[in-house]
Amino acid sequence: MTRPYAIPKRLVWEAFQKVKANGGASGVDAESIADFEKKLGDNLYKLWSRMESGSYFPPPVKAVPIPKKSGGMRILGVPTVADRVAQTVVKQVLEPILEPVFDANSYGYRPGRSALDAIAVVRRRSWEYDWVVEFDIKGLFDHIDHNLLLRAVRKHCSTPWVLLYIERWLRAPMETENGERVARDRGRRKAEWSARCSRICSCTTRSMRGSAERCIACDCAAMRTMASSTVAARCRPGWCLINSRRG
């Protein structure tokens, strides 16, 4: 039987090893990594077969409320173990393509970089500059436009199956604690494991006395420009991805 996509089995095996090393909770199917390993060969083969044939559809993500330091709750989307493996398969293909796009000052969710590295740079620059501009993209994960995100991905990647599954992950519903499934037409699931992978969005600022200020942000929306008399900040796409039982 001829399959529409060619996905090496090695990618699926390596993806599982990374998911296992990262750990993490179970998703809506309540299957832990240990449970998944009990039938590891069958589970990985089934996942590979479905991804190669184009018949893999991500299950809903489990909505887990997490208290915010500022008050209120943040909803964390937890994928199943199998879905984390599938996402890591795509990440292994997409990350080497997108990593060179990042600015040298970007540290969020990037391999080989950490928050401590960013802090070290900020500490050094605090001796060089008198002021810092800090800003955040409010509700980016909850409101990011799917079409703009996919357009940005297509600019850098033309692999059909990568694009197919990214779109399906974006549109996968979220399942609440009471079993209700919530459809989404914008925003993406902010999974607990994604912070340990390469990430989708990061934002760093670089302070420069008396000159233009540029912020490189992983905002997949169109080019944005914010300007004032002293500071001009520009955001541009520059991000990497990165996030089983249906079909």
C-alpha positions as a printed NumPy array, in Angstrom:
array([[  0.   ,   0.   ,   0.   ],
       [  1.393,   3.388,  -1.028],
       [  1.213,   6.029,   1.689],
       [  0.982,   9.742,   0.868],
       [  3.742,  10.741,   3.305],
       [  7.186,   9.341,   4.037],
       [  7.973,   9.563,   7.754],
       [ 10.987,   7.559,   8.995],
       [ 10.178,   5.202,  11.858],
       [ 13.386,   6.406,  13.493],
       [ 11.792,   9.842,  14.031],
       [  8.908,   8.291,  15.954],
       [ 11.255,   6.232,  18.134],
       [ 13.479,   9.213,  18.906],
       [ 10.412,  11.338,  19.633],
       [  9.199,   8.837,  22.221],
       [ 12.592,   8.813,  23.926],
       [ 12.42 ,  12.597,  24.291],
       [  8.853,  12.509,  25.589],
       [  9.818,   9.848,  28.129],
       [ 12.799,  11.887,  29.286],
       [ 10.596,  14.963,  29.734],
       [  7.971,  13.121,  31.736],
       [  4.624,  14.815,  32.242],
       [  1.065,  13.985,  33.201],
       [ -1.478,  11.944,  31.285],
       [ -4.023,  13.504,  28.936],
       [ -7.729,  12.915,  28.403],
       [ -7.193,   9.157,  27.986],
       [ -5.579,   8.92 ,  31.452],
       [ -2.715,   6.936,  29.9  ],
       [  0.635,   7.543,  31.586],
       [  4.026,   7.109,  29.946],
       [  4.402,   3.821,  31.856],
       [  1.054,   2.63 ,  30.492],
       [  2.055,   3.664,  26.973],
       [  5.289,   1.659,  27.305],
       [  3.425,  -1.56 ,  28.11 ],
       [  2.545,  -1.873,  24.427],
       [  5.285,   0.375,  23.121],
       [  5.866,  -1.383,  19.796],
       [  2.176,  -1.496,  18.924],
       [  1.566,   2.082,  20.054],
       [  4.466,   3.546,  18.117],
       [  3.671,   1.538,  14.994],
       [  0.042,   2.615,  15.088],
       [  1.04 ,   6.245,  15.518],
       [  3.609,   6.073,  12.701],
       [  1.139,   4.325,  10.387],
       [ -1.559,   6.912,  10.957],
       [  0.817,   9.829,  10.516],
       [  2.197,   8.377,   7.269],
       [ -1.274,   7.75 ,   5.881],
       [ -2.575,  11.174,   6.871],
       [ -5.245,   9.622,   9.097],
       [ -3.873,  10.831,  12.438],
       [ -6.247,  13.204,  14.223],
       [ -5.144,  14.642,  17.571],
       [ -7.44 ,  13.893,  20.505],
       [ -8.707,  16.764,  22.671],
       [ -6.287,  18.26 ,  25.164],
       [ -7.106,  18.054,  28.861],
       [ -7.816,  21.449,  30.397],
       [ -6.013,  21.817,  33.721],
       [ -6.559,  25.048,  35.713],
       [ -3.371,  26.455,  37.256],
       [ -3.419,  29.349,  39.776],
       [ -1.696,  32.538,  38.551],
       [  0.577,  34.537,  40.84 ],
       [ -1.413,  37.661,  39.977],
       [ -4.697,  35.977,  40.876],
       [ -7.188,  34.008,  38.842],
       [ -6.53 ,  30.818,  36.926],
       [ -4.557,  29.905,  33.833],
       [ -5.781,  27.012,  31.716],
       [ -3.052,  24.566,  30.777],
       [ -3.696,  22.183,  27.884],
       [ -2.222,  18.714,  28.47 ],
       [ -1.979,  16.411,  25.419],
       [ -2.   ,  12.618,  25.599],
       [  1.318,  10.767,  25.606],
       [  0.793,   9.557,  22.029],
       [ -0.012,  13.087,  20.9  ],
       [  3.131,  14.412,  22.582],
       [  5.114,  11.854,  20.614],
       [  3.445,  12.962,  17.372],
       [  4.145,  16.622,  18.15 ],
       [  7.78 ,  15.819,  18.882],
       [  8.071,  14.042,  15.525],
       [  7.013,  17.276,  13.828],
       [  9.238,  19.338,  16.105],
       [ 12.296,  17.318,  15.075],
       [ 11.656,  18.233,  11.444],
       [ 10.568,  21.83 ,  11.977],
       [ 13.018,  23.013,  14.617],
       [ 16.195,  22.864,  12.455],
       [ 14.372,  24.898,   9.805],
       [ 13.122,  27.604,  12.148],
       [ 15.994,  27.857,  14.627],
       [ 18.162,  30.004,  12.274],
       [ 15.263,  32.481,  11.969],
       [ 15.536,  33.522,  15.604],
       [ 17.332,  36.681,  16.558],
       [ 20.516,  36.334,  18.61 ],
       [ 18.724,  38.091,  21.5  ],
       [ 15.887,  35.54 ,  21.647],
       [ 16.039,  33.024,  24.505],
       [ 12.48 ,  31.73 ,  24.958],
       [ 11.904,  28.007,  24.295],
       [ 15.096,  27.571,  22.29 ],
       [ 17.394,  24.549,  22.445],
       [ 20.609,  25.173,  24.342],
       [ 19.297,  28.416,  25.846],
       [ 17.635,  29.125,  29.154],
       [ 16.192,  31.895,  31.291],
       [ 19.495,  32.025,  33.156],
       [ 21.283,  32.849,  29.901],
       [ 18.863,  35.708,  29.307],
       [ 19.354,  36.991,  32.848],
       [ 23.117,  36.993,  32.34 ],
       [ 22.728,  39.173,  29.244],
       [ 20.362,  41.547,  31.06 ],
       [ 22.818,  41.817,  33.955],
       [ 25.643,  42.731,  31.597],
       [ 23.564,  45.278,  29.716],
       [ 22.367,  46.888,  32.937],
       [ 25.883,  48.328,  33.216],
       [ 25.747,  49.638,  29.646],
       [ 22.313,  51.294,  29.48 ],
       [ 20.261,  53.556,  31.714],
       [ 16.786,  52.228,  30.931],
       [ 14.863,  49.146,  29.84 ],
       [ 11.648,  48.806,  27.84 ],
       [  9.481,  45.865,  28.867],
       [  6.237,  44.77 ,  27.247],
       [  4.198,  41.638,  26.739],
       [  1.738,  40.433,  24.103],
       [ -1.411,  39.997,  26.173],
       [ -3.193,  36.673,  25.726],
       [ -1.03 ,  35.598,  22.785],
       [ -1.555,  31.886,  23.312],
       [ -5.304,  32.351,  23.722],
       [ -5.957,  34.682,  20.799],
       [ -3.359,  34.07 ,  18.126],
       [ -4.976,  33.89 ,  14.688],
       [ -4.719,  30.4  ,  13.177],
       [ -4.585,  31.578,   9.584],
       [ -1.762,  34.028,  10.298],
       [  0.142,  31.393,  12.244],
       [ -0.178,  28.858,   9.431],
       [  0.824,  31.462,   6.874],
       [  3.983,  32.131,   8.862],
       [  4.753,  28.405,   9.086],
       [  4.303,  27.963,   5.331],
       [  6.77 ,  30.761,   4.711],
       [  9.523,  28.609,   6.193],
       [  8.324,  25.032,   5.722],
       [  6.728,  23.31 ,   2.739],
       [  6.626,  19.734,   4.073],
       [  2.97 ,  18.717,   3.511],
       [  2.524,  16.418,   6.491],
       [  4.108,  18.908,   8.885],
       [  1.661,  21.598,   7.754],
       [ -1.26 ,  19.143,   7.9  ],
       [ -0.691,  18.142,  11.499],
       [  0.108,  21.621,  12.752],
       [ -3.265,  22.758,  11.454],
       [ -5.027,  19.81 ,  13.087],
       [ -3.331,  20.502,  16.419],
       [ -4.408,  24.118,  16.305],
       [ -8.026,  23.111,  15.808],
       [ -8.122,  20.211,  18.265],
       [-10.742,  20.882,  20.976],
       [-10.091,  21.218,  24.685],
       [-11.836,  18.969,  27.188],
       [-12.791,  20.492,  30.53 ],
       [-12.901,  18.774,  33.918],
       [-16.606,  17.981,  33.494],
       [-16.077,  16.348,  30.092],
       [-17.263,  19.259,  27.968],
       [-15.378,  19.73 ,  24.699],
       [-14.678,  23.309,  23.69 ],
       [-13.947,  24.013,  20.026],
       [-11.398,  26.696,  19.172],
       [-11.014,  28.88 ,  16.112],
       [ -8.057,  30.855,  17.457],
       [ -5.351,  30.462,  20.075],
       [ -3.227,  27.401,  20.712],
       [ -2.898,  25.005,  23.599],
       [ -0.168,  25.954,  26.007],
       [  0.922,  22.49 ,  27.02 ],
       [  2.96 ,  21.725,  30.108],
       [  5.63 ,  19.962,  28.049],
       [  6.053,  22.653,  25.414],
       [  8.213,  24.752,  27.719],
       [ 10.714,  21.912,  27.75 ],
       [ 10.656,  21.665,  23.985],
       [ 11.551,  24.348,  21.539],
       [  8.986,  27.004,  21.846],
       [  6.478,  28.682,  20.004],
       [  6.663,  32.172,  21.292],
       [  9.359,  34.277,  22.851],
       [  9.982,  37.941,  23.254],
       [ 13.195,  39.683,  24.143],
       [ 14.053,  43.336,  24.348],
       [ 17.316,  45.069,  23.765],
       [ 17.859,  48.442,  25.392],
       [ 19.713,  51.011,  23.365],
       [ 20.229,  54.527,  24.652],
       [ 18.991,  57.222,  22.283],
       [ 18.313,  54.905,  19.345],
       [ 15.724,  52.557,  17.899],
       [ 14.507,  49.755,  20.137],
       [ 13.722,  46.493,  18.384],
       [ 11.854,  43.611,  19.941],
       [ 12.078,  40.273,  18.21 ],
       [  8.876,  38.428,  19.097],
       [  7.423,  35.147,  18.025],
       [  4.137,  36.822,  17.22 ],
       [  2.864,  35.039,  14.167],
       [  0.568,  37.914,  13.348],
       [  1.482,  40.335,  10.6  ],
       [  4.275,  42.861,  11.03 ],
       [  3.447,  45.33 ,  13.76 ],
       [  5.047,  48.641,  14.493],
       [  4.843,  50.575,  17.731],
       [  6.529,  53.925,  17.834],
       [  7.036,  56.833,  20.165],
       [  9.319,  59.842,  20.162],
       [ 12.134,  57.865,  21.755],
       [ 11.532,  54.193,  21.042],
       [ 10.399,  52.244,  17.989],
       [  9.617,  48.583,  18.556],
       [  8.984,  46.09 ,  15.804],
       [  7.77 ,  42.526,  16.037],
       [  8.272,  40.003,  13.277],
       [  7.595,  36.292,  12.896],
       [ 10.41 ,  34.24 ,  14.287],
       [  9.383,  31.215,  16.223],
       [  9.6  ,  27.448,  16.321],
       [  7.344,  24.716,  17.242],
       [  7.278,  23.352,  17.378],
       [  2.995,  21.167,  19.919],
       [ -4.191,   9.523,  19.196],
       [ -7.012,   7.876,  19.103],
       [ -9.179,   8.846,  16.229],
       [ -8.974,   7.567,  12.729]])
